[in-house]
Amino acid sequence: MINQKIIIFLLLVFLGACESFKTAGKVLRNEKISNTDEFLVQKKTPLIEPPNLNEIPVPDSIKKAEQNTKKNLGELKIQSKIKKDISDVEKAILNEIRK
């Protein structure tokens, strides 16, 4: 009686560990379960060259330097206009003094 209970208990444990009765039957018959995805090798797309491969990107420091030079040129133009205006005013004052 005790042996039968132990055998039934072990059988239930083994069957309970299986996912379904189909897998339980395979386990009891000692059949191999085939899994086709285990060693599946997927082919990848080939690498292609980007369209702007020959263009070399400009580093950020050079970009900032170019922006600073453009900014400085703009300021110099404004300052030169102010100097011209001042020189015109000075010329007008000098002309008035000379008269």
mmCIF file with all atom_site columns, C-alpha atoms in Angstrom:
data_model
loop_
_atom_site.group_PDB
_atom_site.id
_atom_site.type_symbol
_atom_site.label_atom_id
_atom_site.label_alt_id
_atom_site.label_comp_id
_atom_site.label_asym_id
_atom_site.label_entity_id
_atom_site.label_seq_id
_atom_site.pdbx_PDB_ins_code
_atom_site.Cartn_x
_atom_site.Cartn_y
_atom_site.Cartn_z
_atom_site.occupancy
_atom_site.B_iso_or_equiv
_atom_site.pdbx_formal_charge
_atom_site.auth_seq_id
_atom_site.auth_comp_id
_atom_site.auth_asym_id
_atom_site.auth_atom_id
_atom_site.pdbx_PDB_model_num
ATOM 1  C CA . MET A 1 1  ? 0.000  0.000   0.000   1.00 0.00 ? 1  MET A CA 1
ATOM 2  C CA . ILE A 1 2  ? 2.793  2.417   0.921   1.00 0.00 ? 2  ILE A CA 1
ATOM 3  C CA . ASN A 1 3  ? 4.739  1.469   -2.213  1.00 0.00 ? 3  ASN A CA 1
ATOM 4  C CA . GLN A 1 4  ? 1.722  2.198   -4.410  1.00 0.00 ? 4  GLN A CA 1
ATOM 5  C CA . LYS A 1 5  ? 1.248  5.611   -2.791  1.00 0.00 ? 5  LYS A CA 1
ATOM 6  C CA . ILE A 1 6  ? 4.907  6.460   -3.339  1.00 0.00 ? 6  ILE A CA 1
ATOM 7  C CA . ILE A 1 7  ? 4.744  5.357   -6.981  1.00 0.00 ? 7  ILE A CA 1
ATOM 8  C CA . ILE A 1 8  ? 1.553  7.342   -7.595  1.00 0.00 ? 8  ILE A CA 1
ATOM 9  C CA . PHE A 1 9  ? 3.058  10.382  -5.886  1.00 0.00 ? 9  PHE A CA 1
ATOM 10 C CA . LEU A 1 10 ? 6.232  10.203  -7.995  1.00 0.00 ? 10 LEU A CA 1
ATOM 11 C CA . LEU A 1 11 ? 4.186  9.686   -11.170 1.00 0.00 ? 11 LEU A CA 1
ATOM 12 C CA . LEU A 1 12 ? 2.081  12.750  -10.368 1.00 0.00 ? 12 LEU A CA 1
ATOM 13 C CA . VAL A 1 13 ? 5.204  14.830  -9.705  1.00 0.00 ? 13 VAL A CA 1
ATOM 14 C CA . PHE A 1 14 ? 6.763  13.782  -13.005 1.00 0.00 ? 14 PHE A CA 1
ATOM 15 C CA . LEU A 1 15 ? 3.541  14.393  -14.923 1.00 0.00 ? 15 LEU A CA 1
ATOM 16 C CA . GLY A 1 16 ? 2.955  17.694  -13.159 1.00 0.00 ? 16 GLY A CA 1
ATOM 17 C CA . ALA A 1 17 ? 6.324  18.957  -14.305 1.00 0.00 ? 17 ALA A CA 1
ATOM 18 C CA . CYS A 1 18 ? 5.310  18.468  -17.935 1.00 0.00 ? 18 CYS A CA 1
ATOM 19 C CA . GLU A 1 19 ? 3.526  21.191  -19.858 1.00 0.00 ? 19 GLU A CA 1
ATOM 20 C CA . SER A 1 20 ? 0.784  18.981  -21.245 1.00 0.00 ? 20 SER A CA 1
ATOM 21 C CA . PHE A 1 21 ? -0.147 15.340  -21.708 1.00 0.00 ? 21 PHE A CA 1
ATOM 22 C CA . LYS A 1 22 ? 1.487  15.406  -25.124 1.00 0.00 ? 22 LYS A CA 1
ATOM 23 C CA . THR A 1 23 ? 4.868  16.320  -23.649 1.00 0.00 ? 23 THR A CA 1
ATOM 24 C CA . ALA A 1 24 ? 4.259  13.903  -20.782 1.00 0.00 ? 24 ALA A CA 1
ATOM 25 C CA . GLY A 1 25 ? 3.832  11.094  -23.302 1.00 0.00 ? 25 GLY A CA 1
ATOM 26 C CA . LYS A 1 26 ? 7.044  12.091  -25.066 1.00 0.00 ? 26 LYS A CA 1
ATOM 27 C CA . VAL A 1 27 ? 8.915  12.108  -21.770 1.00 0.00 ? 27 VAL A CA 1
ATOM 28 C CA . LEU A 1 28 ? 7.582  8.709   -20.757 1.00 0.00 ? 28 LEU A CA 1
ATOM 29 C CA . ARG A 1 29 ? 8.452  7.252   -24.182 1.00 0.00 ? 29 ARG A CA 1
ATOM 30 C CA . ASN A 1 30 ? 11.880 8.976   -24.037 1.00 0.00 ? 30 ASN A CA 1
ATOM 31 C CA . GLU A 1 31 ? 11.369 10.757  -27.377 1.00 0.00 ? 31 GLU A CA 1
ATOM 32 C CA . LYS A 1 32 ? 13.539 13.674  -28.361 1.00 0.00 ? 32 LYS A CA 1
ATOM 33 C CA . ILE A 1 33 ? 11.842 17.028  -28.624 1.00 0.00 ? 33 ILE A CA 1
ATOM 34 C CA . SER A 1 34 ? 12.989 18.827  -31.755 1.00 0.00 ? 34 SER A CA 1
ATOM 35 C CA . ASN A 1 35 ? 13.454 22.552  -31.652 1.00 0.00 ? 35 ASN A CA 1
ATOM 36 C CA . THR A 1 36 ? 14.251 24.065  -35.034 1.00 0.00 ? 36 THR A CA 1
ATOM 37 C CA . ASP A 1 37 ? 14.885 27.600  -33.752 1.00 0.00 ? 37 ASP A CA 1
ATOM 38 C CA . GLU A 1 38 ? 17.728 26.597  -31.455 1.00 0.00 ? 38 GLU A CA 1
ATOM 39 C CA . PHE A 1 39 ? 20.450 26.945  -34.083 1.00 0.00 ? 39 PHE A CA 1
ATOM 40 C CA . LEU A 1 40 ? 18.640 29.208  -36.514 1.00 0.00 ? 40 LEU A CA 1
ATOM 41 C CA . VAL A 1 41 ? 21.003 31.510  -38.394 1.00 0.00 ? 41 VAL A CA 1
ATOM 42 C CA . GLN A 1 42 ? 19.319 34.580  -39.787 1.00 0.00 ? 42 GLN A CA 1
ATOM 43 C CA . LYS A 1 43 ? 20.926 36.320  -42.726 1.00 0.00 ? 43 LYS A CA 1
ATOM 44 C CA . LYS A 1 44 ? 21.428 40.030  -42.348 1.00 0.00 ? 44 LYS A CA 1
ATOM 45 C CA . THR A 1 45 ? 21.162 42.614  -45.074 1.00 0.00 ? 45 THR A CA 1
ATOM 46 C CA . PRO A 1 46 ? 24.475 43.614  -46.660 1.00 0.00 ? 46 PRO A CA 1
ATOM 47 C CA . LEU A 1 47 ? 26.127 46.832  -45.578 1.00 0.00 ? 47 LEU A CA 1
ATOM 48 C CA . ILE A 1 48 ? 25.835 49.733  -47.990 1.00 0.00 ? 48 ILE A CA 1
ATOM 49 C CA . GLU A 1 49 ? 27.828 52.934  -48.214 1.00 0.00 ? 49 GLU A CA 1
ATOM 50 C CA . PRO A 1 50 ? 26.081 56.098  -47.079 1.00 0.00 ? 50 PRO A CA 1
ATOM 51 C CA . PRO A 1 51 ? 25.493 58.726  -49.788 1.00 0.00 ? 51 PRO A CA 1
ATOM 52 C CA . ASN A 1 52 ? 27.773 61.295  -48.116 1.00 0.00 ? 52 ASN A CA 1
ATOM 53 C CA . LEU A 1 53 ? 30.723 58.962  -47.548 1.00 0.00 ? 53 LEU A CA 1
ATOM 54 C CA . ASN A 1 54 ? 33.327 61.274  -49.110 1.00 0.00 ? 54 ASN A CA 1
ATOM 55 C CA . GLU A 1 55 ? 32.262 64.301  -47.074 1.00 0.00 ? 55 GLU A CA 1
ATOM 56 C CA . ILE A 1 56 ? 34.320 64.759  -43.955 1.00 0.00 ? 56 ILE A CA 1
ATOM 57 C CA . PRO A 1 57 ? 32.361 66.220  -41.047 1.00 0.00 ? 57 PRO A CA 1
ATOM 58 C CA . VAL A 1 58 ? 33.665 69.487  -39.663 1.00 0.00 ? 58 VAL A CA 1
ATOM 59 C CA . PRO A 1 59 ? 34.520 69.337  -35.957 1.00 0.00 ? 59 PRO A CA 1
ATOM 60 C CA . ASP A 1 60 ? 32.502 71.495  -33.581 1.00 0.00 ? 60 ASP A CA 1
ATOM 61 C CA . SER A 1 61 ? 35.494 73.646  -32.666 1.00 0.00 ? 61 SER A CA 1
ATOM 62 C CA . ILE A 1 62 ? 35.974 74.687  -36.300 1.00 0.00 ? 62 ILE A CA 1
ATOM 63 C CA . LYS A 1 63 ? 32.258 75.406  -36.684 1.00 0.00 ? 63 LYS A CA 1
ATOM 64 C CA . LYS A 1 64 ? 32.320 77.585  -33.573 1.00 0.00 ? 64 LYS A CA 1
ATOM 65 C CA . ALA A 1 65 ? 35.426 79.395  -34.813 1.00 0.00 ? 65 ALA A CA 1
ATOM 66 C CA . GLU A 1 66 ? 33.717 80.109  -38.145 1.00 0.00 ? 66 GLU A CA 1
ATOM 67 C CA . GLN A 1 67 ? 30.637 81.403  -36.354 1.00 0.00 ? 67 GLN A CA 1
ATOM 68 C CA . ASN A 1 68 ? 32.800 83.613  -34.141 1.00 0.00 ? 68 ASN A CA 1
ATOM 69 C CA . THR A 1 69 ? 34.649 85.047  -37.138 1.00 0.00 ? 69 THR A CA 1
ATOM 70 C CA . LYS A 1 70 ? 31.363 85.806  -38.874 1.00 0.00 ? 70 LYS A CA 1
ATOM 71 C CA . LYS A 1 71 ? 30.100 87.448  -35.704 1.00 0.00 ? 71 LYS A CA 1
ATOM 72 C CA . ASN A 1 72 ? 33.306 89.470  -35.366 1.00 0.00 ? 72 ASN A CA 1
ATOM 73 C CA . LEU A 1 73 ? 33.106 90.560  -39.002 1.00 0.00 ? 73 LEU A CA 1
ATOM 74 C CA . GLY A 1 74 ? 29.558 91.763  -38.439 1.00 0.00 ? 74 GLY A CA 1
ATOM 75 C CA . GLU A 1 75 ? 30.659 93.741  -35.385 1.00 0.00 ? 75 GLU A CA 1
ATOM 76 C CA . LEU A 1 76 ? 33.593 95.223  -37.306 1.00 0.00 ? 76 LEU A CA 1
ATOM 77 C CA . LYS A 1 77 ? 31.258 96.362  -40.073 1.00 0.00 ? 77 LYS A CA 1
ATOM 78 C CA . ILE A 1 78 ? 29.004 98.044  -37.538 1.00 0.00 ? 78 ILE A CA 1
ATOM 79 C CA . GLN A 1 79 ? 31.993 99.700  -35.840 1.00 0.00 ? 79 GLN A CA 1
ATOM 80 C CA . SER A 1 80 ? 33.396 100.901 -39.160 1.00 0.00 ? 80 SER A CA 1
ATOM 81 C CA . LYS A 1 81 ? 30.024 102.453 -40.031 1.00 0.00 ? 81 LYS A CA 1
ATOM 82 C CA . ILE A 1 82 ? 29.986 104.225 -36.667 1.00 0.00 ? 82 ILE A CA 1
ATOM 83 C CA . LYS A 1 83 ? 33.536 105.469 -37.249 1.00 0.00 ? 83 LYS A CA 1
ATOM 84 C CA . LYS A 1 84 ? 32.533 106.741 -40.690 1.00 0.00 ? 84 LYS A CA 1
ATOM 85 C CA . ASP A 1 85 ? 29.543 108.504 -39.177 1.00 0.00 ? 85 ASP A CA 1
ATOM 86 C CA . ILE A 1 86 ? 31.741 110.051 -36.498 1.00 0.00 ? 86 ILE A CA 1
ATOM 87 C CA . SER A 1 87 ? 34.282 111.109 -39.061 1.00 0.00 ? 87 SER A CA 1
ATOM 88 C CA . ASP A 1 88 ? 31.512 112.708 -41.146 1.00 0.00 ? 88 ASP A CA 1
ATOM 89 C CA . VAL A 1 89 ? 30.283 114.582 -38.063 1.00 0.00 ? 89 VAL A CA 1
ATOM 90 C CA . GLU A 1 90 ? 33.818 115.651 -37.239 1.00 0.00 ? 90 GLU A CA 1
ATOM 91 C CA . LYS A 1 91 ? 34.300 116.867 -40.788 1.00 0.00 ? 91 LYS A CA 1
ATOM 92 C CA . ALA A 1 92 ? 31.115 118.884 -40.590 1.00 0.00 ? 92 ALA A CA 1
ATOM 93 C CA . ILE A 1 93 ? 32.222 120.467 -37.290 1.00 0.00 ? 93 ILE A CA 1
ATOM 94 C CA . LEU A 1 94 ? 35.658 121.237 -38.672 1.00 0.00 ? 94 LEU A CA 1
ATOM 95 C CA . ASN A 1 95 ? 34.092 122.834 -41.736 1.00 0.00 ? 95 ASN A CA 1
ATOM 96 C CA . GLU A 1 96 ? 31.914 125.007 -39.497 1.00 0.00 ? 96 GLU A CA 1
ATOM 97 C CA . ILE A 1 97 ? 34.897 126.047 -37.413 1.00 0.00 ? 97 ILE A CA 1
ATOM 98 C CA . ARG A 1 98 ? 36.953 126.956 -40.474 1.00 0.00 ? 98 ARG A CA 1
ATOM 99 C CA . LYS A 1 99 ? 34.274 129.223 -41.846 1.00 0.00 ? 99 LYS A CA 1
#
